[in-house]
Amino acid sequence: MPSFSHSRIDSYETCRLRYKYAYIDRIKVEVEDTVETFLGSRAHEALEKLYRDKKYEKLMSVEELLAYFNERWKEEWKDSIIIVNKDYTQENYRKMGERYLKDYYERYTPFDHGKILGLETKNQMSLDEEATYRFHIRIDRLMDMGEGLYEVHDYKTSSSLPNQEDLDNDRQLAMYSLWVRSQFKDFKKVRLVWHFLAFDKEMDSFRTEEQLENLKAEILSKIKEIESTKEYPAHVSRLCDWCLYKEICPEWKHLTQLEEKPENEYLKDPGLKLVDEYVETKKKLDEHKMEAEEKLEKLKQALIVFCEKEKVEVVFGTENKISVKEQEYIKLPGKNTKEREELIEALKQIDRLDEVSELDIHALLRIIKDEEWDDSQLDVLRRFEAREKSYRLSISKK
Ligand code: SF4
């Protein structure tokens, strides 16, 4: 029975190749974590311990909370953990974690608002009547606030703060609230609560029953799309820096190999040499092309002057001849101009706009050229025309 989690669907949506590596090929990578996810895990653990103790009527002091966080940090830290931003060390991240927890503690102590129903819960919810598809429910903290109000709390350690619209469209907690609805008979309302620890900020959102049913259908259809897909293209984005598969991803593999080489070998890399040579050659080609185009334009102008002076229309070379024909064409005001607006208004007034289907310039040009309308109407149209000259040069054998 296929079961899906929020992070699995999110992974598919952000990069299908990453999804394939993680959920289809199930590739194990040597790199275990990024420092951001490591910090998130340690902060979650510390808050879980704080509330678990609270359930047993034991209130941790802020010093005990920080000591627990630091102890777990020391126990779990591995040098294989990736720190993307080289300006900062693991110590900077550890201290950030301490600050998050200290701020949280001060804001919510003595933590006696509502009854704790679950901490880091692990459940599943079926998405269809046949229970073919299941969805993982992982709630950081589930609270009973009394009178049928339940709260789903989520801790975030991300360094950016979403706006309210993002939260009102968030799928993860909304799906969890669907599950909460199905669990409690006295259920009346679910409040979705996010704690953005880096900002010491609490934000919330609610969903209607209709919104949740629509969301369930949307998730089910997304899962079916995931199951039927055969294509797993890479999607390069800033998230690649945090992707655990970056080293094997074809979009980045060569760069990773280059970065591992010492500087003297780095420059001898055949791939690097090919790219440099290709770019250099392309640059030269573009320069030549530009020069040739400029020269061609000058020759064109010179030929036009020659024809006008000599009163000829065809000029002969050794093996070719060039005919220089003067053409007159009609121009009407271009899009997004004041004149264009005026033209539309004028056409409306003479009841002819429908005929040129929302101002079809080609249709109007044809009407002017073939004089399809009566004179007074053509006069209206002609107020907007401008006549310009151009030259067409064609090369052919003698
Ligand atoms: S590195 Fe980027 S493109 Fe490659 S698999 Fe990861 S997320 Fe996708």
Short mmCIF file of C-alpha atoms and ligand atoms in Angstrom, two decimals:
data_model
loop_
_atom_site.label_atom_id
_atom_site.label_comp_id
_atom_site.label_asym_id
_atom_site.label_seq_id
_atom_site.Cartn_x
_atom_site.Cartn_y
_atom_site.Cartn_z
CA MET A 1 0.00 0.00 0.00
CA PRO A 2 1.76 3.22 -1.13
CA SER A 3 2.22 5.76 1.60
CA PHE A 4 3.30 9.34 1.06
CA SER A 5 4.58 12.08 3.29
CA HIS A 6 4.61 15.83 2.89
CA SER A 7 8.39 15.80 2.34
CA ARG A 8 8.08 13.07 -0.32
CA ILE A 9 5.57 15.10 -2.35
CA ASP A 10 7.61 18.25 -1.78
CA SER A 11 10.72 16.48 -3.03
CA TYR A 12 8.92 15.45 -6.25
CA GLU A 13 7.73 19.00 -6.81
CA THR A 14 11.09 20.67 -6.22
CA CYS A 15 13.23 18.22 -8.25
CA ARG A 16 12.06 14.96 -9.78
CA LEU A 17 15.63 13.66 -10.04
CA ARG A 18 16.14 14.14 -6.31
CA TYR A 19 12.84 12.33 -5.75
CA LYS A 20 14.04 9.41 -7.89
CA TYR A 21 17.35 9.16 -6.01
CA ALA A 22 15.61 9.22 -2.63
CA TYR A 23 12.37 7.29 -3.12
CA ILE A 24 12.81 5.05 -6.17
CA ASP A 25 16.52 4.21 -6.31
CA ARG A 26 16.80 4.67 -2.54
CA ILE A 27 20.42 5.74 -2.89
CA LYS A 28 22.29 6.00 0.38
CA VAL A 29 24.70 8.91 0.45
CA GLU A 30 27.78 9.30 2.61
CA VAL A 31 26.84 12.84 3.51
CA GLU A 32 24.25 12.54 6.21
CA ASP A 33 22.82 15.95 6.79
CA THR A 34 23.17 19.66 6.30
CA VAL A 35 23.84 21.82 9.34
CA GLU A 36 20.40 23.40 8.92
CA THR A 37 18.55 20.08 9.19
CA PHE A 38 20.86 19.02 12.03
CA LEU A 39 20.03 22.19 13.94
CA GLY A 40 16.33 21.63 13.23
CA SER A 41 16.49 18.07 14.58
CA ARG A 42 18.28 19.11 17.78
CA ALA A 43 15.83 21.99 18.42
CA HIS A 44 12.87 19.63 17.88
CA GLU A 45 14.39 17.09 20.26
CA ALA A 46 14.95 19.69 22.98
CA LEU A 47 11.36 20.99 22.74
CA GLU A 48 10.01 17.46 22.73
CA LYS A 49 11.94 16.77 25.95
CA LEU A 50 10.66 20.03 27.48
CA TYR A 51 7.01 19.09 26.84
CA ARG A 52 7.48 15.40 27.69
CA ASP A 53 8.85 16.39 31.10
CA LYS A 54 5.96 18.83 31.45
CA LYS A 55 3.52 15.97 30.85
CA TYR A 56 5.11 14.28 33.87
CA GLU A 57 4.70 17.50 35.89
CA LYS A 58 8.39 18.29 35.68
CA LEU A 59 9.31 21.76 34.44
CA MET A 60 12.80 21.97 32.98
CA SER A 61 14.71 25.16 33.74
CA VAL A 62 16.07 27.09 30.77
CA GLU A 63 19.58 26.00 31.82
CA GLU A 64 18.51 22.34 31.75
CA LEU A 65 16.91 22.80 28.35
CA LEU A 66 20.07 24.32 26.88
CA ALA A 67 22.26 21.69 28.54
CA TYR A 68 20.13 18.93 26.97
CA PHE A 69 20.36 20.64 23.55
CA ASN A 70 24.16 20.97 23.79
CA GLU A 71 24.61 17.41 25.00
CA ARG A 72 22.62 16.01 22.07
CA TRP A 73 24.51 18.35 19.68
CA LYS A 74 27.84 16.95 20.89
CA GLU A 75 26.65 13.33 20.73
CA GLU A 76 25.24 13.55 17.21
CA TRP A 77 27.63 15.94 15.43
CA LYS A 78 29.64 14.36 12.56
CA ASP A 79 32.23 16.06 10.38
CA SER A 80 30.39 14.79 7.29
CA ILE A 81 27.57 17.28 8.01
CA ILE A 82 27.50 19.91 5.26
CA ILE A 83 27.90 23.59 6.09
CA VAL A 84 26.95 25.36 2.85
CA ASN A 85 27.72 28.89 4.02
CA LYS A 86 31.47 28.79 4.63
CA ASP A 87 31.36 32.11 6.52
CA TYR A 88 29.97 30.28 9.53
CA THR A 89 31.07 27.33 11.66
CA GLN A 90 29.09 24.68 13.50
CA GLU A 91 29.62 26.77 16.63
CA ASN A 92 27.68 29.65 15.08
CA TYR A 93 24.79 27.30 14.34
CA ARG A 94 24.90 25.78 17.82
CA LYS A 95 24.72 29.23 19.40
CA MET A 96 21.80 30.10 17.11
CA GLY A 97 20.02 27.00 18.40
CA GLU A 98 20.64 28.09 21.98
CA ARG A 99 19.13 31.49 21.23
CA TYR A 100 16.05 29.97 19.57
CA LEU A 101 15.38 27.82 22.63
CA LYS A 102 16.04 30.59 25.14
CA ASP A 103 13.63 32.95 23.35
CA TYR A 104 11.02 30.21 23.09
CA TYR A 105 11.36 29.34 26.77
CA GLU A 106 10.97 32.94 27.88
CA ARG A 107 7.94 33.47 25.65
CA TYR A 108 5.95 30.40 26.72
CA THR A 109 7.06 29.53 30.25
CA PRO A 110 5.40 27.89 32.31
CA PHE A 111 3.98 25.97 29.29
CA ASP A 112 0.60 25.26 30.85
CA HIS A 113 -1.68 26.45 28.06
CA GLY A 114 -3.83 23.46 26.96
CA LYS A 115 -3.39 19.71 27.37
CA ILE A 116 -0.63 17.88 25.53
CA LEU A 117 -2.13 15.08 23.43
CA GLY A 118 0.89 14.06 21.42
CA LEU A 119 4.54 14.85 20.84
CA GLU A 120 6.35 13.99 17.60
CA THR A 121 3.39 11.77 16.71
CA LYS A 122 3.62 9.05 14.04
CA ASN A 123 0.32 8.13 12.38
CA GLN A 124 -1.10 7.45 8.96
CA MET A 125 -4.32 8.57 7.31
CA SER A 126 -5.95 6.94 4.30
CA LEU A 127 -6.66 9.30 1.44
CA ASP A 128 -9.34 7.27 -0.35
CA GLU A 129 -12.23 5.04 0.70
CA GLU A 130 -10.44 1.85 -0.37
CA ALA A 131 -7.44 2.94 1.74
CA THR A 132 -5.15 2.46 -1.26
CA TYR A 133 -3.14 5.57 -0.51
CA ARG A 134 -1.95 6.62 2.91
CA PHE A 135 -0.44 9.85 4.16
CA HIS A 136 2.07 10.16 7.02
CA ILE A 137 1.01 12.33 9.90
CA ARG A 138 3.94 13.71 11.91
CA ILE A 139 2.83 16.36 14.38
CA ASP A 140 5.46 18.11 16.49
CA ARG A 141 2.93 18.86 19.23
CA LEU A 142 -0.81 18.22 19.32
CA MET A 143 -2.78 20.15 21.94
CA ASP A 144 -6.34 19.95 23.27
CA MET A 145 -7.35 23.51 24.13
CA GLY A 146 -10.82 22.56 25.40
CA GLU A 147 -14.34 23.06 24.01
CA GLY A 148 -13.51 21.21 20.79
CA LEU A 149 -10.52 23.35 19.84
CA TYR A 150 -7.35 21.49 18.88
CA GLU A 151 -3.97 22.91 17.96
CA VAL A 152 -1.34 21.46 15.66
CA HIS A 153 2.05 23.01 16.52
CA ASP A 154 5.03 22.96 14.22
CA TYR A 155 8.56 24.23 14.96
CA LYS A 156 10.50 25.82 12.15
CA THR A 157 14.18 26.74 12.24
CA SER A 158 14.30 28.17 8.72
CA SER A 159 16.07 31.48 8.22
CA SER A 160 13.22 33.03 6.26
CA LEU A 161 9.80 34.02 7.47
CA PRO A 162 6.82 33.18 5.23
CA ASN A 163 3.90 35.56 4.80
CA GLN A 164 0.36 34.81 5.95
CA GLU A 165 -0.73 33.82 2.44
CA ASP A 166 1.98 31.12 2.36
CA LEU A 167 0.68 29.70 5.62
CA ASP A 168 -2.94 29.86 4.50
CA ASN A 169 -1.90 27.72 1.52
CA ASP A 170 0.41 25.39 3.45
CA ARG A 171 -0.45 21.77 2.72
CA GLN A 172 1.50 19.98 5.45
CA LEU A 173 -0.28 21.19 8.56
CA ALA A 174 -3.62 21.36 6.74
CA MET A 175 -3.34 17.63 6.01
CA TYR A 176 -2.55 17.01 9.67
CA SER A 177 -5.68 18.91 10.66
CA LEU A 178 -7.73 16.56 8.47
CA TRP A 179 -6.44 13.71 10.55
CA VAL A 180 -7.23 15.55 13.82
CA ARG A 181 -10.84 16.05 12.63
CA SER A 182 -11.22 12.33 12.19
CA GLN A 183 -9.84 11.48 15.65
CA PHE A 184 -11.91 13.44 18.17
CA LYS A 185 -15.70 13.32 18.59
CA ASP A 186 -15.90 16.75 20.28
CA PHE A 187 -13.90 18.33 17.45
CA LYS A 188 -15.02 21.82 16.45
CA LYS A 189 -11.95 23.60 15.13
CA VAL A 190 -8.23 23.09 14.47
CA ARG A 191 -5.77 25.92 14.84
CA LEU A 192 -2.58 25.43 12.85
CA VAL A 193 0.33 27.03 14.70
CA TRP A 194 3.86 27.62 13.42
CA HIS A 195 6.71 28.64 15.70
CA PHE A 196 9.42 30.36 13.68
CA LEU A 197 12.16 29.93 16.23
CA ALA A 198 14.75 32.07 14.44
CA PHE A 199 12.37 35.04 14.64
CA ASP A 200 10.76 34.25 18.01
CA LYS A 201 7.47 34.48 16.16
CA GLU A 202 4.20 32.54 16.33
CA MET A 203 1.87 32.49 13.29
CA ASP A 204 -1.37 30.61 12.74
CA SER A 205 -4.02 29.66 10.19
CA PHE A 206 -7.38 27.87 9.98
CA ARG A 207 -9.03 25.78 7.26
CA THR A 208 -12.66 25.18 6.38
CA GLU A 209 -13.97 21.65 5.83
CA GLU A 210 -14.41 22.41 2.13
CA GLN A 211 -10.81 23.60 1.80
CA LEU A 212 -9.60 20.40 3.44
CA GLU A 213 -11.66 18.14 1.19
CA ASN A 214 -10.31 19.98 -1.85
CA LEU A 215 -6.79 19.62 -0.49
CA LYS A 216 -7.26 15.87 0.02
CA ALA A 217 -8.41 15.49 -3.60
CA GLU A 218 -5.48 17.62 -4.78
CA ILE A 219 -2.97 15.49 -2.83
CA LEU A 220 -4.52 12.28 -4.17
CA SER A 221 -4.28 13.52 -7.73
CA LYS A 222 -0.65 14.61 -7.16
CA ILE A 223 0.18 11.14 -5.81
CA LYS A 224 -1.37 9.52 -8.88
CA GLU A 225 0.70 11.84 -11.08
CA ILE A 226 3.85 10.85 -9.15
CA GLU A 227 3.05 7.16 -9.57
CA SER A 228 2.48 7.44 -13.30
CA THR A 229 5.48 9.64 -14.15
CA LYS A 230 8.27 8.14 -16.23
CA GLU A 231 10.40 11.25 -16.50
CA TYR A 232 12.69 12.46 -13.75
CA PRO A 233 14.43 15.61 -15.02
CA ALA A 234 16.80 17.54 -12.76
CA HIS A 235 15.55 20.92 -11.66
CA VAL A 236 18.47 23.18 -10.74
CA SER A 237 17.63 25.78 -8.11
CA ARG A 238 19.18 27.36 -5.03
CA LEU A 239 17.96 24.28 -3.14
CA CYS A 240 20.69 22.24 -4.88
CA ASP A 241 23.15 23.56 -2.27
CA TRP A 242 21.23 21.62 0.36
CA CYS A 243 20.62 18.50 -1.75
CA LEU A 244 22.28 15.39 -0.39
CA TYR A 245 22.63 13.99 -3.94
CA LYS A 246 24.55 16.95 -5.35
CA GLU A 247 27.75 14.90 -5.68
CA ILE A 248 26.13 12.33 -7.96
CA CYS A 249 23.71 14.64 -9.77
CA PRO A 250 24.74 15.06 -13.44
CA GLU A 251 24.09 18.80 -13.14
CA TRP A 252 26.83 19.16 -10.53
CA LYS A 253 28.98 16.02 -10.62
CA HIS A 254 31.72 17.57 -12.77
CA LEU A 255 31.99 20.63 -10.53
CA THR A 256 32.29 18.37 -7.47
CA GLN A 257 35.08 16.44 -9.21
CA LEU A 258 36.88 19.70 -10.07
CA GLU A 259 36.59 20.99 -6.53
CA GLU A 260 38.24 17.83 -5.23
CA LYS A 261 41.31 18.28 -7.46
CA PRO A 262 44.43 20.23 -6.38
CA GLU A 263 44.84 23.54 -8.22
CA ASN A 264 47.59 22.33 -10.62
CA GLU A 265 45.48 19.35 -11.73
CA TYR A 266 42.26 21.35 -11.78
CA LEU A 267 43.36 23.39 -14.79
CA LYS A 268 44.39 20.23 -16.70
CA ASP A 269 40.92 18.71 -16.48
CA PRO A 270 39.82 17.77 -20.04
CA GLY A 271 36.21 18.89 -19.46
CA LEU A 272 37.32 22.27 -18.13
CA LYS A 273 39.67 22.72 -21.10
CA LEU A 274 36.92 21.85 -23.60
CA VAL A 275 34.49 24.34 -22.07
CA ASP A 276 37.07 27.15 -22.00
CA GLU A 277 38.05 26.52 -25.62
CA TYR A 278 34.43 26.27 -26.74
CA VAL A 279 33.48 29.54 -25.03
CA GLU A 280 36.53 31.32 -26.46
CA THR A 281 35.75 30.06 -30.00
CA LYS A 282 32.09 31.03 -29.69
CA LYS A 283 33.10 34.50 -28.51
CA LYS A 284 35.35 34.94 -31.55
CA LEU A 285 32.58 33.69 -33.85
CA ASP A 286 30.09 36.18 -32.38
CA GLU A 287 32.60 39.03 -32.79
CA HIS A 288 33.22 38.05 -36.43
CA LYS A 289 29.49 37.77 -37.00
CA MET A 290 28.91 41.23 -35.60
CA GLU A 291 31.71 42.72 -37.74
CA ALA A 292 30.36 40.96 -40.85
CA GLU A 293 26.81 42.18 -40.15
CA GLU A 294 28.02 45.76 -39.75
CA LYS A 295 30.02 45.49 -42.98
CA LEU A 296 27.01 44.01 -44.81
CA GLU A 297 24.79 46.89 -43.68
CA LYS A 298 27.34 49.46 -44.90
CA LEU A 299 27.54 47.67 -48.27
CA LYS A 300 23.73 47.64 -48.48
CA GLN A 301 23.57 51.40 -47.90
CA ALA A 302 26.35 51.94 -50.46
CA LEU A 303 24.44 49.85 -53.05
CA ILE A 304 21.26 51.87 -52.44
CA VAL A 305 23.18 55.13 -52.94
CA PHE A 306 24.84 53.67 -56.08
CA CYS A 307 21.44 52.71 -57.56
CA GLU A 308 19.93 56.12 -56.82
CA LYS A 309 22.92 57.91 -58.33
CA GLU A 310 23.21 55.72 -61.43
CA LYS A 311 19.42 55.35 -61.85
CA VAL A 312 19.68 51.53 -61.95
CA GLU A 313 17.85 48.79 -60.06
CA VAL A 314 20.20 45.87 -60.75
CA VAL A 315 23.94 45.98 -60.05
CA PHE A 316 26.26 43.36 -61.54
CA GLY A 317 29.27 41.71 -59.89
CA THR A 318 31.70 39.11 -61.31
CA GLU A 319 29.40 36.15 -60.86
CA ASN A 320 26.32 37.60 -59.19
CA LYS A 321 23.93 40.44 -59.60
CA ILE A 322 21.98 42.24 -56.91
CA SER A 323 18.63 43.82 -57.52
CA VAL A 324 17.75 46.77 -55.31
CA LYS A 325 14.01 47.36 -55.29
CA GLU A 326 12.39 50.20 -53.47
CA GLN A 327 9.24 49.15 -51.64
CA GLU A 328 6.69 51.21 -49.86
CA TYR A 329 4.83 49.76 -46.94
CA ILE A 330 2.17 51.06 -44.63
CA LYS A 331 2.75 51.23 -40.89
CA LEU A 332 0.12 51.54 -38.18
CA PRO A 333 0.71 52.42 -34.52
CA GLY A 334 2.44 49.64 -32.56
CA LYS A 335 1.10 47.92 -29.46
CA ASN A 336 0.98 49.76 -26.11
CA THR A 337 1.16 53.21 -27.69
CA LYS A 338 -1.20 56.14 -27.22
CA GLU A 339 -1.80 56.21 -30.98
CA ARG A 340 -2.86 52.55 -30.88
CA GLU A 341 -5.48 53.35 -28.22
CA GLU A 342 -6.75 56.22 -30.35
CA LEU A 343 -6.95 53.95 -33.39
CA ILE A 344 -9.04 51.41 -31.46
CA GLU A 345 -11.35 54.18 -30.28
CA ALA A 346 -11.72 55.52 -33.83
CA LEU A 347 -12.56 52.04 -35.15
CA LYS A 348 -15.18 51.63 -32.45
CA GLN A 349 -16.77 54.90 -33.44
CA ILE A 350 -17.13 53.82 -37.05
CA ASP A 351 -18.37 50.42 -35.90
CA ARG A 352 -15.55 48.52 -37.61
CA LEU A 353 -13.54 47.10 -34.69
CA ASP A 354 -15.22 43.67 -34.73
CA GLU A 355 -14.30 43.28 -38.35
CA VAL A 356 -10.60 43.43 -37.57
CA SER A 357 -10.99 41.15 -34.56
CA GLU A 358 -9.54 43.09 -31.66
CA LEU A 359 -7.37 45.18 -33.87
CA ASP A 360 -5.75 42.79 -36.28
CA ILE A 361 -3.04 44.99 -37.78
CA HIS A 362 -2.59 42.65 -40.73
CA ALA A 363 -6.32 42.83 -41.51
CA LEU A 364 -6.19 46.65 -41.31
CA LEU A 365 -3.17 46.80 -43.62
CA ARG A 366 -5.02 44.64 -46.14
CA ILE A 367 -8.10 46.88 -45.93
CA ILE A 368 -6.00 50.02 -46.57
CA LYS A 369 -4.03 48.38 -49.39
CA ASP A 370 -7.08 46.93 -51.15
CA GLU A 371 -9.32 49.90 -50.22
CA GLU A 372 -11.97 47.55 -48.90
CA TRP A 373 -13.97 50.19 -46.98
CA ASP A 374 -15.69 53.30 -48.21
CA ASP A 375 -13.65 56.50 -48.48
CA SER A 376 -14.82 58.17 -45.27
CA GLN A 377 -13.98 55.08 -43.24
CA LEU A 378 -10.63 54.68 -44.97
CA ASP A 379 -9.88 58.32 -44.16
CA VAL A 380 -10.34 57.56 -40.46
CA LEU A 381 -7.91 54.69 -40.77
CA ARG A 382 -5.41 56.70 -42.80
CA ARG A 383 -5.09 59.25 -40.02
CA PHE A 384 -3.06 56.60 -38.21
CA GLU A 385 -0.85 55.37 -41.00
CA ALA A 386 2.73 56.34 -41.67
CA ARG A 387 4.55 55.47 -44.88
CA GLU A 388 8.18 54.39 -44.73
CA LYS A 389 10.63 53.01 -47.25
CA SER A 390 12.78 49.91 -46.99
CA TYR A 391 15.09 48.05 -49.31
CA ARG A 392 15.25 44.32 -49.97
CA LEU A 393 18.49 42.96 -51.38
CA SER A 394 18.41 39.55 -53.04
CA ILE A 395 21.41 37.66 -54.44
CA SER A 396 21.10 35.40 -57.46
CA LYS A 397 23.29 33.93 -60.28
CA LYS A 398 23.77 35.93 -63.47
S1 SF4 B 1 21.45 18.72 -6.97
FE1 SF4 B 1 19.70 19.95 -7.60
S2 SF4 B 1 19.21 19.21 -9.65
FE2 SF4 B 1 20.53 17.67 -8.72
S3 SF4 B 1 19.16 16.18 -7.80
FE3 SF4 B 1 19.65 17.66 -6.21
S4 SF4 B 1 18.03 19.19 -6.30
FE4 SF4 B 1 17.96 18.02 -8.22
#
